[in-house]
Every structure is written in structure tokens, then in C-alpha cells.
Amino acid sequence: MVWVPLGPQKTDYLTLLHTLHNNALKMSLEWLVAWSWSLDGLRDCIATGIQSVRDCDTTAVVTVACLLVLFVWYCYHVGREQPRPYVSVNSLMQGADASGLQNGYVYCQSPECVRCTHNEGLNQKLYHNLQEYAKRYSWSGMGRIHKGIREQGRYLNSRPSIQKPEVFFLPDLPTTPYFSREAQKHDVELLERNFQTILCEFETLYKAFSNCSLPQGWKMNSTPSGEWFTFYLVNQGVCVPRNCRKCPRTYRLLGSLRTCIGNNVFGNACISVLSPGTVITEHYGPTNIRIRCHLGLKTPSGCELVVGGEPQCWAEGRCLLFDDSFLHTAFHEGAAEDGPRVVFMVDLWHPNVAAAERQALDFIFAPGR
């Protein structure tokens, strides 16, 4: 017997093909209908959005636009009035325009000013400020400051005449009239690299001088002979916004200095100009916690700085560091055709004042405190 496999009949093939064709056609129609509905939905969504924009309240749109304009104007105004801060800018410009100047040292005559209070109440005020700082933070590292405040009267009265800070003496700091460049190497090198930048901004400022008036922002200081002008960017720890806007690159440079004193009344940054024939009377600075840095911008012959009896000469593009709590003077004995002696002056921390002490001194001698 022979086995013969049974296969589907011809009619079964036709039926199967017909069924598959109908199913495919049905699926295609369903897909086309669904796609049509999707397009209709998308079109309806777009139309609804456009109509919503058309129907938007005009008053609301105008109000939002006005608010945006006011916000942009406010940001511009604030940025223009207050340059990018590297210091705490105090609104009290203590003494900057209040009273006379003596050898460039501003006395505001206010009994509330720590720097200008020369009486028995000064030590009590300083001690009160130190106690307040210690309560908020810590007494750790405050031993030298505490000792200095406790015996401030003895220190100021018993100091040798060569070094007598007028306001505050921090004990146990190395004392020398001049400092080497290595004392604040980073800041010295940064200032010297930007010598041309500072010089260009000074020359732009100096063009405003005339024979009959003192340009806005400049101060004339008291001298026995000649003329001494200063243009402050930071005066006694307080930023001078109007002046900073005239020297924007120099001001930004201050923010890059690591040891610049900017948060207490002993910190200053200014352009100092001596005309030929000027002599600055011998005087003492207010404290020994700082060193004063002079970057020479224009240094004609016949100009000298004498600190603690030791003379030094400025050099263009070079920094000269000294302790102005020593008795010091400066003069310009050059001829009229030599032009002025110009330096950029900035106060830096004494390298032996510790970080914790700097923070405490910023608090104790904060502007307006």
C-alpha cells in the first residue's frame, strides 16, 4: 500500500487568499481613517492656539512688556550705580566729603567713628566690638588683638617716635620701614603686569584737569608747598562708585588682589599725583596692620619717598612697599617741565596678620561702626 499525503484543495487556497485580502484592506482603511482623525486633531490644536493668541487681552500683553522693560532698566541701573563688588560697600561715606583733610588723612570729626575718635572712649569702643565679634564667632586666634586693645594706650604712648600709628597698634608684628616684593608677591606681580592698563585710565582722567578747576572726583590735600591730588576708588574701606566707573579696569583689578584691604577703615585705593615743587609734611599712618603699595605710573627725577629716615625712589611699572605707620614724607623737587609724579596706591594686609585676625579686624573697624 502506497502512502499519498493529502494537501489542501484548490478551493481552500482561494478562500484563504480572499480572507487575507479582506483583512488587509480592512486594516488599511482603519489606519487611513485614524490618520485622518490625527491630522484633524493636529489642525484643530494649531487653530485653537492661533485663535488663543488672537484673542489674548491687549492690556495684559502691554502690562507684561512694561514689566519686562522695567526689570531690564532696574538691572542696568543697579549695575551702573554699584560696580561689581570685591568689598562690602557701606552707604556711610564717613568723612569723604564732610571735613578738611590733613596730609591726605580724612578726619570726619564724628564721635561715632572709630578711626577718628582720639580719646579715652576709643579703647572701650574697640573692646566692645571685639566682644561682639567673639560672641558671634570665636575667641580663637584673638589673643594678639585682645592684648593690643587692652594695652592700646601704653603701646601708642610708649612707641619710639620713628613708628607711632595714630589709631591702632597690633603687637608682635615684625617692624620695618620697607618690605621686599616677596612680602605680597602675587599682588605685586599682578599690579605690575597691569601697569599699562592703570596708566591709560589715569591719562584719560588727567585730561580733565584745567588751570582753574578741580575735576569731579579728585581731592586736593593739604601740603606746605605745591599740590597733591588724589582720586579714590576705595576710601577708608568704602567704594566710591562714581570714580570706579571712570576706571573700570583698574577697579576690576582690585578684585583680583588676594591681600587688598577693602572691608575696614584702614583700606584705600587711589591714584596719587604730586606736582613739581610739592612737599608732604612728615606724618604717621593710622595702623601697622597694613603695608602700603605704590605702583609707579609716572616717576620723573627729583622725587623721593622717605620712610623711617630711609629714602627710596619710585620706578615706573614697579611696586614699592612700605609701612606707613613709620614717620614718612614724600616730595617732588623736579622742574615744572618734568610733569607730575603719579603712583597708584593700594593698602595690603601686613603678611604677618593671620586670616582669623583679618576677619576680626574687618569686623571691629568696619566702616560706620
Coordinates of C-alpha atoms in Angstrom, one line a residue:
M1 CA 0.0 0.0 0.0
V2 CA 1.3 3.4 -1.0
W3 CA 1.0 6.5 1.3
V4 CA -0.1 9.6 -0.5
P5 CA -0.1 12.9 1.5
L6 CA -3.3 14.8 1.4
G7 CA -3.0 18.6 0.5
P8 CA -5.5 21.4 0.6
Q9 CA -8.0 21.6 -2.1
K10 CA -7.8 24.4 -4.7
T11 CA -11.0 25.9 -3.3
D12 CA -9.3 26.2 0.2
Y13 CA -6.4 28.3 -1.3
L14 CA -8.8 30.7 -2.9
T15 CA -10.8 31.0 0.3
L16 CA -7.6 31.8 2.3
L17 CA -6.4 34.4 -0.2
H18 CA -9.7 36.1 -0.2
T19 CA -9.8 36.2 3.6
L20 CA -6.3 37.7 3.8
H21 CA -7.1 40.3 1.2
N22 CA -10.2 41.4 3.0
N23 CA -8.4 41.7 6.4
A24 CA -5.5 43.7 4.9
L25 CA -7.9 46.1 3.2
K26 CA -9.9 46.5 6.4
M27 CA -6.7 47.3 8.4
S28 CA -5.6 49.8 5.7
L29 CA -8.9 51.6 5.8
E30 CA -8.9 51.7 9.6
W31 CA -5.3 53.1 9.6
L32 CA -6.2 55.8 7.0
V33 CA -9.3 56.8 9.0
A34 CA -7.2 57.0 12.2
W35 CA -4.5 59.1 10.4
S36 CA -7.2 61.4 9.1
W37 CA -8.5 61.9 12.5
S38 CA -5.0 62.6 13.8
L39 CA -4.4 65.3 11.2
D40 CA -7.8 66.8 12.0
G41 CA -6.8 66.8 15.7
L42 CA -3.5 68.4 15.0
R43 CA -5.1 71.0 12.7
D44 CA -7.7 71.8 15.4
C45 CA -4.9 72.1 18.0
I46 CA -3.0 74.6 15.9
A47 CA -6.1 76.6 15.0
T48 CA -7.0 76.7 18.7
G49 CA -3.5 78.0 19.6
I50 CA -3.6 80.7 16.9
Q51 CA -7.1 81.8 18.0
S52 CA -6.0 82.0 21.6
V53 CA -3.1 84.3 20.7
R54 CA -5.5 86.4 18.6
D55 CA -8.0 86.6 21.5
C56 CA -5.3 87.5 24.1
D57 CA -6.1 90.6 26.1
T58 CA -4.0 93.5 24.7
T59 CA -3.8 95.2 28.1
A60 CA -2.2 92.1 29.7
V61 CA 0.4 91.9 26.9
V62 CA 1.2 95.6 27.3
T63 CA 1.5 95.2 31.1
V64 CA 3.9 92.2 30.8
A65 CA 6.0 94.1 28.3
C66 CA 6.2 97.1 30.6
L67 CA 7.2 94.9 33.5
L68 CA 10.0 93.3 31.4
V69 CA 11.3 96.8 30.3
L70 CA 11.3 98.0 33.9
F71 CA 13.1 94.9 35.1
V72 CA 15.8 95.3 32.4
W73 CA 16.1 99.0 33.3
Y74 CA 16.5 98.2 37.0
C75 CA 19.2 95.7 36.4
Y76 CA 21.1 98.2 34.2
H77 CA 20.7 101.0 36.8
V78 CA 21.8 98.8 39.7
G79 CA 24.8 97.6 37.8
R80 CA 25.7 101.1 36.7
E81 CA 25.5 102.6 40.2
Q82 CA 27.2 99.8 42.0
P83 CA 30.3 98.3 40.3
R84 CA 30.9 94.6 40.8
P85 CA 31.9 94.4 44.5
Y86 CA 35.0 92.9 45.9
V87 CA 34.4 94.8 49.1
S88 CA 31.4 95.5 51.4
V89 CA 30.3 98.9 50.3
N90 CA 28.9 100.9 53.2
S91 CA 26.4 103.6 52.5
L92 CA 28.1 105.9 55.0
M93 CA 30.8 107.8 53.2
Q94 CA 32.3 108.7 56.6
G95 CA 34.2 111.9 56.2
A96 CA 34.8 111.6 52.5
D97 CA 33.1 114.9 51.9
A98 CA 32.5 116.0 55.4
S99 CA 35.5 118.0 56.6
G100 CA 39.1 119.0 55.9
L101 CA 42.0 116.8 55.0
Q102 CA 45.3 116.7 56.8
N103 CA 48.1 115.2 54.7
G104 CA 45.6 113.1 52.8
Y105 CA 44.2 111.6 56.1
V106 CA 40.5 112.1 56.2
Y107 CA 39.1 113.2 59.6
C108 CA 35.3 113.1 59.7
Q109 CA 35.1 114.6 63.3
S110 CA 32.3 112.2 64.1
P111 CA 32.3 110.9 67.7
E112 CA 31.0 107.6 66.3
C113 CA 33.9 107.0 64.0
V114 CA 36.4 104.5 65.4
R115 CA 39.2 105.8 63.2
C116 CA 38.8 109.4 64.2
T117 CA 37.9 109.1 67.9
H118 CA 41.1 110.2 69.7
N119 CA 40.0 110.0 73.3
E120 CA 39.7 107.5 76.2
G121 CA 36.5 106.1 74.7
L122 CA 38.3 104.6 71.8
N123 CA 39.7 101.5 73.7
Q124 CA 36.2 100.9 75.2
K125 CA 34.7 101.0 71.7
L126 CA 37.3 98.7 70.3
Y127 CA 36.9 96.2 73.2
H128 CA 33.1 96.3 72.8
N129 CA 33.5 95.5 69.1
L130 CA 35.9 92.6 69.8
Q131 CA 33.5 91.1 72.4
E132 CA 30.6 91.3 69.9
Y133 CA 32.8 89.6 67.3
A134 CA 33.8 86.8 69.7
K135 CA 30.2 86.2 70.7
R136 CA 29.2 85.7 67.0
Y137 CA 32.2 83.7 66.0
S138 CA 35.1 82.7 68.4
W139 CA 37.8 83.9 70.7
S140 CA 40.2 81.5 68.9
G141 CA 43.1 83.4 67.4
M142 CA 42.1 86.7 69.1
G143 CA 45.0 86.8 71.7
R144 CA 47.1 89.3 69.9
I145 CA 44.2 91.6 69.1
H146 CA 42.9 91.3 72.7
K147 CA 46.3 92.2 74.0
G148 CA 46.6 95.1 71.6
I149 CA 43.2 96.6 72.6
R150 CA 43.8 96.0 76.3
E151 CA 47.1 97.9 76.3
Q152 CA 46.5 100.2 73.3
G153 CA 47.1 103.4 75.3
R154 CA 50.5 102.1 76.5
Y155 CA 51.5 101.0 73.0
L156 CA 50.6 104.3 71.4
N157 CA 52.3 106.4 74.0
S158 CA 55.4 104.4 74.5
R159 CA 56.3 103.7 70.9
P160 CA 59.5 105.2 69.6
S161 CA 59.0 108.3 67.6
I162 CA 60.1 106.6 64.4
Q163 CA 56.8 104.4 64.4
K164 CA 53.7 105.7 66.1
P165 CA 50.4 104.6 64.4
E166 CA 47.7 107.1 65.2
V167 CA 44.8 104.8 65.9
F168 CA 45.6 101.1 66.4
F169 CA 48.8 99.1 67.0
L170 CA 48.9 95.3 66.7
P171 CA 51.7 94.0 68.9
D172 CA 54.3 91.4 67.9
L173 CA 54.3 92.2 64.2
P174 CA 57.7 92.5 62.6
T175 CA 58.5 96.1 62.1
T176 CA 60.5 97.5 59.1
P177 CA 60.1 100.7 57.1
Y178 CA 60.1 98.9 53.7
F179 CA 59.1 95.4 52.6
S180 CA 60.5 93.3 49.9
R181 CA 58.4 92.4 46.8
E182 CA 58.2 88.8 48.2
A183 CA 56.0 90.0 51.1
Q184 CA 53.0 90.1 48.8
K185 CA 54.4 88.6 45.6
H186 CA 51.2 87.6 43.9
D187 CA 49.6 91.1 44.2
V188 CA 52.8 92.9 43.3
E189 CA 53.2 90.9 40.1
L190 CA 49.6 91.3 39.2
L191 CA 49.8 95.1 39.6
E192 CA 53.0 95.3 37.6
R193 CA 51.5 93.2 34.8
N194 CA 48.6 95.7 34.5
F195 CA 50.8 98.8 34.6
Q196 CA 49.8 100.0 31.2
T197 CA 46.1 99.4 31.9
I198 CA 46.2 101.6 35.0
L199 CA 48.4 104.2 33.3
C200 CA 45.9 104.6 30.4
E201 CA 43.0 105.1 32.7
F202 CA 44.9 107.7 34.6
E203 CA 45.9 109.6 31.5
T204 CA 42.2 109.7 30.4
L205 CA 41.3 111.1 33.8
Y206 CA 44.1 113.6 33.8
K207 CA 42.9 115.2 30.6
A208 CA 40.1 116.7 32.5
F209 CA 42.4 119.0 34.5
S210 CA 42.5 122.7 33.8
N211 CA 44.1 125.7 35.3
C212 CA 41.0 127.0 37.0
S213 CA 39.1 124.0 38.4
L214 CA 39.5 120.6 40.1
P215 CA 37.7 117.8 38.1
Q216 CA 34.9 115.9 39.8
G217 CA 36.1 113.0 41.9
W218 CA 39.6 114.5 42.7
K219 CA 40.6 115.7 46.2
M220 CA 43.2 118.3 46.9
N221 CA 45.2 117.5 50.1
S222 CA 46.9 119.9 52.5
T223 CA 50.6 120.5 51.8
P224 CA 53.1 123.2 52.9
S225 CA 54.0 123.7 49.3
G226 CA 52.9 122.5 45.8
E227 CA 49.8 120.5 45.0
W228 CA 48.9 116.9 46.0
F229 CA 45.8 115.4 44.3
T230 CA 44.2 112.0 45.0
F231 CA 41.5 110.1 43.1
Y232 CA 40.0 107.5 45.4
L233 CA 38.4 104.2 44.2
V234 CA 38.2 103.0 47.8
N235 CA 38.3 105.5 50.6
Q236 CA 38.6 104.2 54.2
G237 CA 37.0 100.9 53.2
V238 CA 34.2 102.5 51.2
C239 CA 33.9 102.1 47.5
V240 CA 33.4 105.4 45.5
P241 CA 31.1 104.2 42.7
R242 CA 31.3 107.3 40.6
N243 CA 35.1 107.2 40.5
C244 CA 35.2 103.4 39.9
R245 CA 33.0 103.8 36.8
K246 CA 35.7 106.1 35.4
C247 CA 38.4 103.5 36.0
P248 CA 36.5 100.2 35.4
R249 CA 39.5 98.0 34.5
T250 CA 41.5 99.3 37.5
Y251 CA 38.6 98.7 39.8
R252 CA 38.1 95.1 38.5
L253 CA 41.8 94.5 39.0
L254 CA 41.4 95.3 42.8
G255 CA 39.0 92.3 43.0
S256 CA 41.8 90.0 41.8
L257 CA 44.2 91.1 44.6
R258 CA 44.5 88.5 47.3
T259 CA 45.5 90.8 50.2
C260 CA 43.8 94.1 49.4
I261 CA 42.2 95.7 52.5
G262 CA 38.7 96.5 51.4
N263 CA 36.4 95.9 54.3
N264 CA 37.7 98.2 57.1
V265 CA 38.5 101.8 57.5
F266 CA 42.3 101.2 57.0
G267 CA 41.8 100.2 53.4
N268 CA 42.3 102.6 50.5
A269 CA 43.0 102.5 46.8
C270 CA 43.7 105.7 44.8
I271 CA 45.7 107.5 42.2
S272 CA 48.1 110.0 43.9
V273 CA 49.5 112.9 42.0
L274 CA 52.3 115.3 43.2
S275 CA 53.0 118.3 41.1
P276 CA 56.6 119.7 40.8
G277 CA 57.7 121.6 44.0
T278 CA 55.4 119.6 46.3
V279 CA 56.4 118.5 49.8
I280 CA 54.2 116.3 52.0
T281 CA 54.6 117.0 55.7
E282 CA 56.1 114.2 57.8
H283 CA 53.3 112.2 59.3
Y284 CA 52.2 108.7 60.6
G285 CA 49.6 106.4 59.3
P286 CA 46.8 105.1 61.4
T287 CA 47.9 101.5 61.9
N288 CA 50.6 98.9 61.5
I289 CA 48.3 96.1 60.3
R290 CA 48.8 97.1 56.7
I291 CA 51.5 97.8 54.2
R292 CA 51.1 100.5 51.6
C293 CA 51.9 99.6 48.0
H294 CA 52.8 102.3 45.4
L295 CA 52.9 101.3 41.8
G296 CA 54.9 103.9 39.9
L297 CA 52.9 105.3 36.9
K298 CA 55.0 108.5 36.2
T299 CA 58.2 108.9 38.1
P300 CA 60.4 111.9 37.0
S301 CA 63.7 112.5 38.6
G302 CA 63.9 114.5 41.8
C303 CA 61.1 112.5 43.5
E304 CA 61.7 110.6 46.8
L305 CA 59.8 108.8 49.5
V306 CA 61.4 108.8 52.9
V307 CA 60.1 106.2 55.5
G308 CA 61.7 105.9 58.9
G309 CA 64.5 108.1 57.7
E310 CA 65.3 105.8 54.8
P311 CA 64.9 107.3 51.3
Q312 CA 63.7 105.4 48.3
C313 CA 62.8 106.3 44.7
W314 CA 59.8 105.1 42.7
A315 CA 60.2 103.4 39.3
E316 CA 57.6 103.3 36.5
G317 CA 55.9 99.9 36.4
R318 CA 57.4 98.8 39.7
C319 CA 55.8 98.4 43.1
L320 CA 57.3 100.0 46.3
L321 CA 56.0 98.5 49.6
F322 CA 56.3 100.3 53.0
D323 CA 54.8 100.6 56.4
D324 CA 53.2 104.0 56.7
S325 CA 52.9 103.7 60.5
F326 CA 56.5 104.8 60.4
L327 CA 57.2 108.6 60.1
H328 CA 57.2 109.3 56.4
T329 CA 57.2 112.0 53.9
A330 CA 57.4 112.5 50.1
F331 CA 58.4 115.2 47.8
H332 CA 58.8 116.2 44.1
E333 CA 61.8 118.5 43.6
G334 CA 61.8 118.2 39.8
A335 CA 61.3 121.0 37.3
A336 CA 57.9 122.1 36.0
E337 CA 58.6 120.6 32.6
D338 CA 59.2 117.2 34.2
G339 CA 55.5 116.8 34.9
P340 CA 53.8 115.2 38.0
R341 CA 54.8 112.2 40.0
V342 CA 52.0 109.7 39.8
V343 CA 51.5 106.4 41.7
F344 CA 48.6 104.0 42.1
M345 CA 48.3 103.4 45.8
V346 CA 46.6 100.4 47.4
D347 CA 46.7 99.1 51.0
L348 CA 47.5 95.4 51.5
W349 CA 47.5 93.3 54.7
H350 CA 50.7 93.0 56.6
P351 CA 51.9 89.5 55.7
N352 CA 52.1 88.5 59.4
V353 CA 48.5 89.3 60.2
A354 CA 46.7 85.9 60.3
A355 CA 43.5 85.1 58.4
A356 CA 41.4 84.9 61.6
E357 CA 42.8 88.3 62.8
R358 CA 42.0 89.9 59.4
Q359 CA 38.4 88.7 59.7
A360 CA 38.1 90.1 63.2
L361 CA 39.8 93.4 62.3
D362 CA 37.4 93.8 59.4
F363 CA 34.5 93.5 61.9
I364 CA 36.0 95.7 64.6
F365 CA 37.0 98.5 62.2
A366 CA 34.1 98.2 59.7
P367 CA 33.1 101.5 58.1
G368 CA 30.5 103.3 60.1
R369 CA 30.9 101.0 63.1

